[in-house]
Short mmCIF file of C-alpha atoms and ligand atoms in Angstrom, two decimals:
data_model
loop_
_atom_site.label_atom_id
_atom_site.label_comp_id
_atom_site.label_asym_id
_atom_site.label_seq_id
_atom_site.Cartn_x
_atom_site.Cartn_y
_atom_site.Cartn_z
CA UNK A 219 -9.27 -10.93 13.56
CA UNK A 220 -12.53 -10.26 11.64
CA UNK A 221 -14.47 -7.62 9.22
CA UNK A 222 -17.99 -9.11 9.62
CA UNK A 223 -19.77 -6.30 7.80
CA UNK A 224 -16.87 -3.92 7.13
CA UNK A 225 -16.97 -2.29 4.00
CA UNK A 226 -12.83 -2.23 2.39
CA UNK A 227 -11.54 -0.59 -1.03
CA UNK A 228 -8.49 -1.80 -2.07
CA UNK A 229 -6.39 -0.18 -4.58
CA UNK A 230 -4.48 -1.86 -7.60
CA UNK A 231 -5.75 -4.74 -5.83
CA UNK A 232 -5.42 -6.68 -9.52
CA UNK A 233 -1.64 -8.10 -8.61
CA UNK A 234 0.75 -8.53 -5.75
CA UNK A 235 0.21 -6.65 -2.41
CA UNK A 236 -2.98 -5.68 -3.08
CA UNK A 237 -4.20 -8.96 -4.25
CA UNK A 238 -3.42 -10.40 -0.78
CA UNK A 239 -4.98 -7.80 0.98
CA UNK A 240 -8.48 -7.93 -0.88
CA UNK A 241 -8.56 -11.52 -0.05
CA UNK A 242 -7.53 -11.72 3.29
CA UNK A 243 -10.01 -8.89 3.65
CA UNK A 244 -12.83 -11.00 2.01
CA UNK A 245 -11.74 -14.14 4.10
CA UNK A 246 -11.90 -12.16 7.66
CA UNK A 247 -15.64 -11.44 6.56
CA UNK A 248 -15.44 -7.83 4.46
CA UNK A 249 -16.91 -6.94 1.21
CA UNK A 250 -14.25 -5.90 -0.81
CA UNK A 251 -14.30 -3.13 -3.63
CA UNK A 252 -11.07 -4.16 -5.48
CA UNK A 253 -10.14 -1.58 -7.72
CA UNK A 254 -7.24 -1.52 -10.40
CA UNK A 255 -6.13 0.50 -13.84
CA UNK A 256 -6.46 -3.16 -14.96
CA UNK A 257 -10.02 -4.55 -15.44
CA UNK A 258 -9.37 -7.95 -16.36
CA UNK A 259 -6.88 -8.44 -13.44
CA UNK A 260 -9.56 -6.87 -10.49
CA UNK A 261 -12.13 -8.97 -12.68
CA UNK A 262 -10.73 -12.26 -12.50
CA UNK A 263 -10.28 -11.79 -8.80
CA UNK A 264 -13.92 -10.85 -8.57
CA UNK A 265 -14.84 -13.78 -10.23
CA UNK A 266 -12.80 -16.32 -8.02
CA UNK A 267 -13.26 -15.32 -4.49
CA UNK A 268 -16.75 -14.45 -2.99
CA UNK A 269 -17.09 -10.99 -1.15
CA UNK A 270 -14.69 -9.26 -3.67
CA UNK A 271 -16.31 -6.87 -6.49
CA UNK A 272 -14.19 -5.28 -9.17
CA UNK A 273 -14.05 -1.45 -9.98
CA UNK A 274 -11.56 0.08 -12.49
CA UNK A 275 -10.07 3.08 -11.26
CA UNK A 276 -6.52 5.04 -12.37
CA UNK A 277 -6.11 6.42 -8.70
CA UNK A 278 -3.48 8.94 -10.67
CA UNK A 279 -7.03 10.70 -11.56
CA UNK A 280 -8.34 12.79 -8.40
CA UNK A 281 -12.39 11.79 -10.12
CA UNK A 282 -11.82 8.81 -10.26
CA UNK A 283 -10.63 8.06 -6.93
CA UNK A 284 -13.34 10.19 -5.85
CA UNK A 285 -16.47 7.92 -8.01
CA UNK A 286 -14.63 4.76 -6.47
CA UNK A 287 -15.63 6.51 -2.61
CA UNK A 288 -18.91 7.27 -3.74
CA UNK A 289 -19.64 4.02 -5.33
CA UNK A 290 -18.79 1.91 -2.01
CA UNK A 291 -21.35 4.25 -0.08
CA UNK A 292 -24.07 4.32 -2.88
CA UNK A 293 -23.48 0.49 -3.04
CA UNK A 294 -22.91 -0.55 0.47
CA UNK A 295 -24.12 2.53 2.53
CA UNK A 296 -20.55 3.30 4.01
CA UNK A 297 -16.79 3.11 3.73
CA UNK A 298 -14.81 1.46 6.86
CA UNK A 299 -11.46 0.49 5.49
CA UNK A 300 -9.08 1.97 2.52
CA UNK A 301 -6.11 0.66 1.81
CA UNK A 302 -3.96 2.82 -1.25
CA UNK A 303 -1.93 0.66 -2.47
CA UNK A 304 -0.72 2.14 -5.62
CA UNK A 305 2.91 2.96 -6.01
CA UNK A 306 5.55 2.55 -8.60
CA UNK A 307 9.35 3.48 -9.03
CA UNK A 308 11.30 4.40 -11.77
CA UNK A 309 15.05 3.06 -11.41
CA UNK A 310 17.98 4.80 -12.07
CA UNK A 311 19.84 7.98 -10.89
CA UNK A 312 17.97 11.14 -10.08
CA UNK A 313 20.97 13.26 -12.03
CA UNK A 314 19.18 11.42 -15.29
CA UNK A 315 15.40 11.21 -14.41
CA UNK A 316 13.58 13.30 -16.66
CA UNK A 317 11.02 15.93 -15.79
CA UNK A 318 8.24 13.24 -16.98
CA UNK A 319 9.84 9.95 -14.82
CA UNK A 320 9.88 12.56 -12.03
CA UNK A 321 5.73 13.28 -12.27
CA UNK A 322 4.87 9.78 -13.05
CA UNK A 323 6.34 8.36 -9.67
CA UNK A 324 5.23 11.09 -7.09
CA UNK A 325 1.53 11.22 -9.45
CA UNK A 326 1.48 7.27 -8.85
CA UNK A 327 2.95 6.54 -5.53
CA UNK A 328 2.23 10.15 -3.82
CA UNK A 329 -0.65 12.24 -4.66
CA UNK A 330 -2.71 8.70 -5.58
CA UNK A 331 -2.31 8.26 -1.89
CA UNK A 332 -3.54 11.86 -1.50
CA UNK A 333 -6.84 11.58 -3.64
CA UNK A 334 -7.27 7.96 -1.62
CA UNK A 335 -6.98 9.59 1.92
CA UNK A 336 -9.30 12.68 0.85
CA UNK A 337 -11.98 10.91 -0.47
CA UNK A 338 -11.68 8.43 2.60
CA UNK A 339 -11.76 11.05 5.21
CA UNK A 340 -14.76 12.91 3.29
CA UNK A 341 -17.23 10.08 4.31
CA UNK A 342 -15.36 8.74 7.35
CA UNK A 343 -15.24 12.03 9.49
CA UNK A 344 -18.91 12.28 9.08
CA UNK A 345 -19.07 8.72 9.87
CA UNK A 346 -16.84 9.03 12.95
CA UNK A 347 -14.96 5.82 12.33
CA UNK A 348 -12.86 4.25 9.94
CA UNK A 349 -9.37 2.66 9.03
CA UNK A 350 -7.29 4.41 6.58
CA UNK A 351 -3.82 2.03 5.11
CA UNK A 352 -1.51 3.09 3.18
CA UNK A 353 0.97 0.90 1.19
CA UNK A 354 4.67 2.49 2.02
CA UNK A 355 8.04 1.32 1.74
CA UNK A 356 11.14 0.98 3.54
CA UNK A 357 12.45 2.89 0.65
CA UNK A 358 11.02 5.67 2.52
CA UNK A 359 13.08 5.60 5.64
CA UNK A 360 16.20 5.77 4.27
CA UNK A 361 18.73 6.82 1.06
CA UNK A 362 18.25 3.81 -1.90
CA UNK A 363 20.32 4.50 -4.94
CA UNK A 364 18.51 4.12 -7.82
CA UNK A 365 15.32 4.99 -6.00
CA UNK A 366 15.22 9.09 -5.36
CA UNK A 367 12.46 9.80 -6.85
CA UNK A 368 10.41 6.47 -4.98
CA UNK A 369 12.37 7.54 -2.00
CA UNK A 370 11.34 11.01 -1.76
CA UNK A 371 7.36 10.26 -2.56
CA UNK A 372 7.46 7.02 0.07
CA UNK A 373 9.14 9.31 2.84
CA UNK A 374 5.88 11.69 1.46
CA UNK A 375 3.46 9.00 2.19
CA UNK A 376 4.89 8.26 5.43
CA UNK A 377 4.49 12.21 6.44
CA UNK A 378 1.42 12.55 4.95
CA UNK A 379 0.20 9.76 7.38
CA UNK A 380 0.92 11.25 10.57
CA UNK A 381 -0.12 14.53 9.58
CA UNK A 382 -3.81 13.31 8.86
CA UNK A 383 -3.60 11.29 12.09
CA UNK A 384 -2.40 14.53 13.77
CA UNK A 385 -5.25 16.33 12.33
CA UNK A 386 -8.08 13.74 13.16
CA UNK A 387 -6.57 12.31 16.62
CA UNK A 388 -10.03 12.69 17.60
CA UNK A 389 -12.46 11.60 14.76
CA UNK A 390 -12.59 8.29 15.61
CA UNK A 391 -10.90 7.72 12.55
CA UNK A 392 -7.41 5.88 12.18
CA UNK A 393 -4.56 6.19 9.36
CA UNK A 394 -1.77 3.81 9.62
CA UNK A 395 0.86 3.25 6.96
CA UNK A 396 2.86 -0.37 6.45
CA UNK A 397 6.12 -0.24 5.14
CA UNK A 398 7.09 -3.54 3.46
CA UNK A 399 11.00 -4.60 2.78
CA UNK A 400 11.66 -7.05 -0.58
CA UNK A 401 8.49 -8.45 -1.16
CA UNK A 402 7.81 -11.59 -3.93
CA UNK A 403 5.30 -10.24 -6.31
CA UNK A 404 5.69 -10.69 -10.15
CA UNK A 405 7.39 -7.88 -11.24
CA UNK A 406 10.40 -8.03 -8.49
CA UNK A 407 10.31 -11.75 -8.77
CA UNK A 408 10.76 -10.97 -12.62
CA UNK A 409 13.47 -8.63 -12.31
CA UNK A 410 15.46 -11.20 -9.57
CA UNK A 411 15.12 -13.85 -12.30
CA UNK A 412 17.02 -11.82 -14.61
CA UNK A 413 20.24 -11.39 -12.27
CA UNK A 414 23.30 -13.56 -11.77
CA UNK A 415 22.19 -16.82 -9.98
CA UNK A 416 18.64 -15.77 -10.28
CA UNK A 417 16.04 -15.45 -7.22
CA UNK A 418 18.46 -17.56 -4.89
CA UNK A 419 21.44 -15.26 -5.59
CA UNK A 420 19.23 -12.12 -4.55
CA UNK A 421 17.18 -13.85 -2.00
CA UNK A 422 21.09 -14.30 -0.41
CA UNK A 423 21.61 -10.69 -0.58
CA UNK A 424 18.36 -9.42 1.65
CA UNK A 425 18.78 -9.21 5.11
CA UNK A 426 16.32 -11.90 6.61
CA UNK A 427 17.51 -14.16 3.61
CA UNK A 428 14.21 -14.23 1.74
CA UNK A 429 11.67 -12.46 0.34
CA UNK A 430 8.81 -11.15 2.03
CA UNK A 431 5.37 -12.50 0.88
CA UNK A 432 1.93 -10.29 -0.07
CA UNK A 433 -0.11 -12.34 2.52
CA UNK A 434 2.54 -11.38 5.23
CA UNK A 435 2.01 -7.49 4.10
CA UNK A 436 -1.79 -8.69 4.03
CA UNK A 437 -1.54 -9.46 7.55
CA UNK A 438 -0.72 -6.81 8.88
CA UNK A 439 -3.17 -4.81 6.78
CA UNK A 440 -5.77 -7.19 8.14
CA UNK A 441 -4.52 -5.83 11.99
CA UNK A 442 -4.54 -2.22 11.23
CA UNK A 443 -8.03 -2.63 9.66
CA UNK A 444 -9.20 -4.32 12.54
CA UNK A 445 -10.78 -3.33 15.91
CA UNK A 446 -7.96 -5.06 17.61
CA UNK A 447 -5.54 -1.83 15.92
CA UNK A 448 -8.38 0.92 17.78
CA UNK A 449 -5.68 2.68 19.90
CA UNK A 450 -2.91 2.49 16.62
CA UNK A 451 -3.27 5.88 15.24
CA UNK A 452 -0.58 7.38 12.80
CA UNK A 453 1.80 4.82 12.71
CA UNK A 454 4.35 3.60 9.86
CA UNK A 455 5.16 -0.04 10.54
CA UNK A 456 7.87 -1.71 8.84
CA UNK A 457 7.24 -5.21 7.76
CA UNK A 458 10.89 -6.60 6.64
CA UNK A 459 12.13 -8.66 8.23
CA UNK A 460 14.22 -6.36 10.17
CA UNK A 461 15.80 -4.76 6.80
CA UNK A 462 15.16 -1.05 8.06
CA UNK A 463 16.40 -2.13 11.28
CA UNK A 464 20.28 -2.15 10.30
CA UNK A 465 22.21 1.04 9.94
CA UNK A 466 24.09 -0.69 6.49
CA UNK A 467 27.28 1.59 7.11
CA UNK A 468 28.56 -0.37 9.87
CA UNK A 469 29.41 -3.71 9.96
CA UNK A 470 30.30 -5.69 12.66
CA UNK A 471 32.19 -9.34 12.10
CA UNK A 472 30.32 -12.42 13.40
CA UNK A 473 32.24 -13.34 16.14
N1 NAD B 28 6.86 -5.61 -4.00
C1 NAD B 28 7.70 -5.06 -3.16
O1 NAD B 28 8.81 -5.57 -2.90
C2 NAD B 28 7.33 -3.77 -2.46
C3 NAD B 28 8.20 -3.29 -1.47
C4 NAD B 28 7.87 -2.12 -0.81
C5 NAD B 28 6.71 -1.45 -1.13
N2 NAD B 28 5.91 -1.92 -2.12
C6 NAD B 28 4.71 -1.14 -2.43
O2 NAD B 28 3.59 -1.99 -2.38
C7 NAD B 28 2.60 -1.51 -3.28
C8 NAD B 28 2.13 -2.66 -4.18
O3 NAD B 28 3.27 -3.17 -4.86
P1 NAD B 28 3.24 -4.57 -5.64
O4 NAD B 28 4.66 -5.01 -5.73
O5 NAD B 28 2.22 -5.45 -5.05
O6 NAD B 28 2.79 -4.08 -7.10
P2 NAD B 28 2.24 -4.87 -8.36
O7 NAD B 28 2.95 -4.28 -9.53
O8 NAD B 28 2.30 -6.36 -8.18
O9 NAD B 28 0.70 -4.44 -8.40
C9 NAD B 28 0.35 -3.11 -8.56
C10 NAD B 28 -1.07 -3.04 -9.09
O10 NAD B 28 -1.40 -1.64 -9.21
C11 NAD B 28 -2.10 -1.47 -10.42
N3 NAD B 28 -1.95 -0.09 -10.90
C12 NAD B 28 -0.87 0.48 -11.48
N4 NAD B 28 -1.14 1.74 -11.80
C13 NAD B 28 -2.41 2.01 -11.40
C14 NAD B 28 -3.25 3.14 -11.47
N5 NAD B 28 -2.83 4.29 -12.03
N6 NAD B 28 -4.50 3.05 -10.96
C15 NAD B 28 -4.94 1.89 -10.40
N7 NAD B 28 -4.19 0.77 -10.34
C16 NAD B 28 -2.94 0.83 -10.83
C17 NAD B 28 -1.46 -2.46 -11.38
O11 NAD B 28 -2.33 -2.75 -12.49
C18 NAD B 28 -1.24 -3.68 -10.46
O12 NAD B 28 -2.35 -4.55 -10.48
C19 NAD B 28 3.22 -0.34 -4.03
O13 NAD B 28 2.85 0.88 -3.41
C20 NAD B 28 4.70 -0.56 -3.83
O14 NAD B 28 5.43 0.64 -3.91
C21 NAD B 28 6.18 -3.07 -2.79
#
């Protein structure tokens, strides 16, 4: 699959998830903006990997999100492909999440996703085509504990999807959302070092028996931004490992 010419933003492309994408973008052929709250992270990917241009944006901000639009189509001439990748939860149980914890998850993980599919849909309906990925979770398919508030803005992202694709069935313009299981980027790796028997022990605990990795996120990102995706139109895919696939609450014995 390739993006000769194609025109991508990626959001907090400066770690992880996004990281993956923007080069896998960049390696199919696209010019990539990558744009992160973190200059010297989207910077140092600029700087390494041809194709990919850094732009610091905190997608929480509605203007911002807006200039980082404008500047692919006053530096490119067009926008094909966003991907908002931005989300972040706040462990612990809702009964003791503050008013604050509350607005900082849905602000980063839901209405960043808003201001990204906005903006998007401002110059691709005129356009008539374009690819529009969002960054889910299988947190939003189901009850997590520990995970409400990240729960309830994921499931939000995942609506918010096939409303838009409801809306524009007909634009010639796509939104797709990808919902990844345990994936291995720093900050979960960090955390799984810090348990009992470390990565392994965890690792043990997930369904397929490992942890996803960005570039397999990234591939399907590169699909849905493709051509080869033209007839997928308001889907949320899981990508897992099969981990949203089991109904947890029964169990049957290997036989
Ligand atoms: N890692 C997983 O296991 C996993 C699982 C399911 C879903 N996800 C989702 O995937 C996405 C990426 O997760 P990740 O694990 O790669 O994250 P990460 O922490 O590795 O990277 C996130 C990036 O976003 C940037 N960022 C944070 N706040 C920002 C802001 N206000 N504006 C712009 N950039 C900002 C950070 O600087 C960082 O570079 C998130 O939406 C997350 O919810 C991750």
């Amino acid at each position: 699959m390739r993006l000769d010419g194609r025109i991508a933003i990626v959001t907090g492309a400066g770690s992880g998830i996004g990281a993956a994408i923007a080069r896998r973008f960049a390696a199919a052929g696209a010019q990539v903006l990558a744009a992160d709250v973190r200059s010297e992270a989207v910077g140092a990917l600029a700087a390494e990997v041809d194709g990919i241009a850094a732009h610091v944006c905190d997608v929480t901000r509605a203007v911002e999100v807006d200039a980082l639009v404008v500047a692919s189509v006053e530096r490119f001439g067009k926008l094909d492909v966003i991907v908002n990748n931005v989300g972040q939860s706040i462990a612990g149980w809702l009964k003791d999440a503050s008013d604050e914890e509350w607005q900082q998850v849905l602000a980063l993980t839901l209405s960043s996703t808003f201001f990204g599919v906005r903006a998007a849909l401002r110059v691709m309906l005129p356009q008539r085509s374009g690819s529009i990925i969002n960054i889910s979770s299988g947190a939003g398919f189901g009850g997590s504990p520990g995970l409400a508030s990240y729960g309830a803005a994921k499931a939000g992202v995942n609506n918010l999807t096939r409303s838009v694709a409801v809306e524009n069935a007909r634009s010639g313009v796509r939104i797709n959302a990808i919902a990844p299981g345990a994936i291995e980027t720093p900050a979960i790796l960090a955390w799984a070092r810090s348990l009992p028997g470390g990565v392994p022990a965890y690792e043990a605990t997930l369904l397929p028996g490992r942890f996803g990795r960005p570039d397999e996120i990234a591939a399907a990102a590169l699909f849905l931004a493709s051509d080869e995706a033209s007839f997928v139109n308001g889907a949320v895919i899981p990508v897992d490992g099969a981990a949203s696939a089991r109904m947890a609450a029964i169990e049957v014995p290997k036989p």
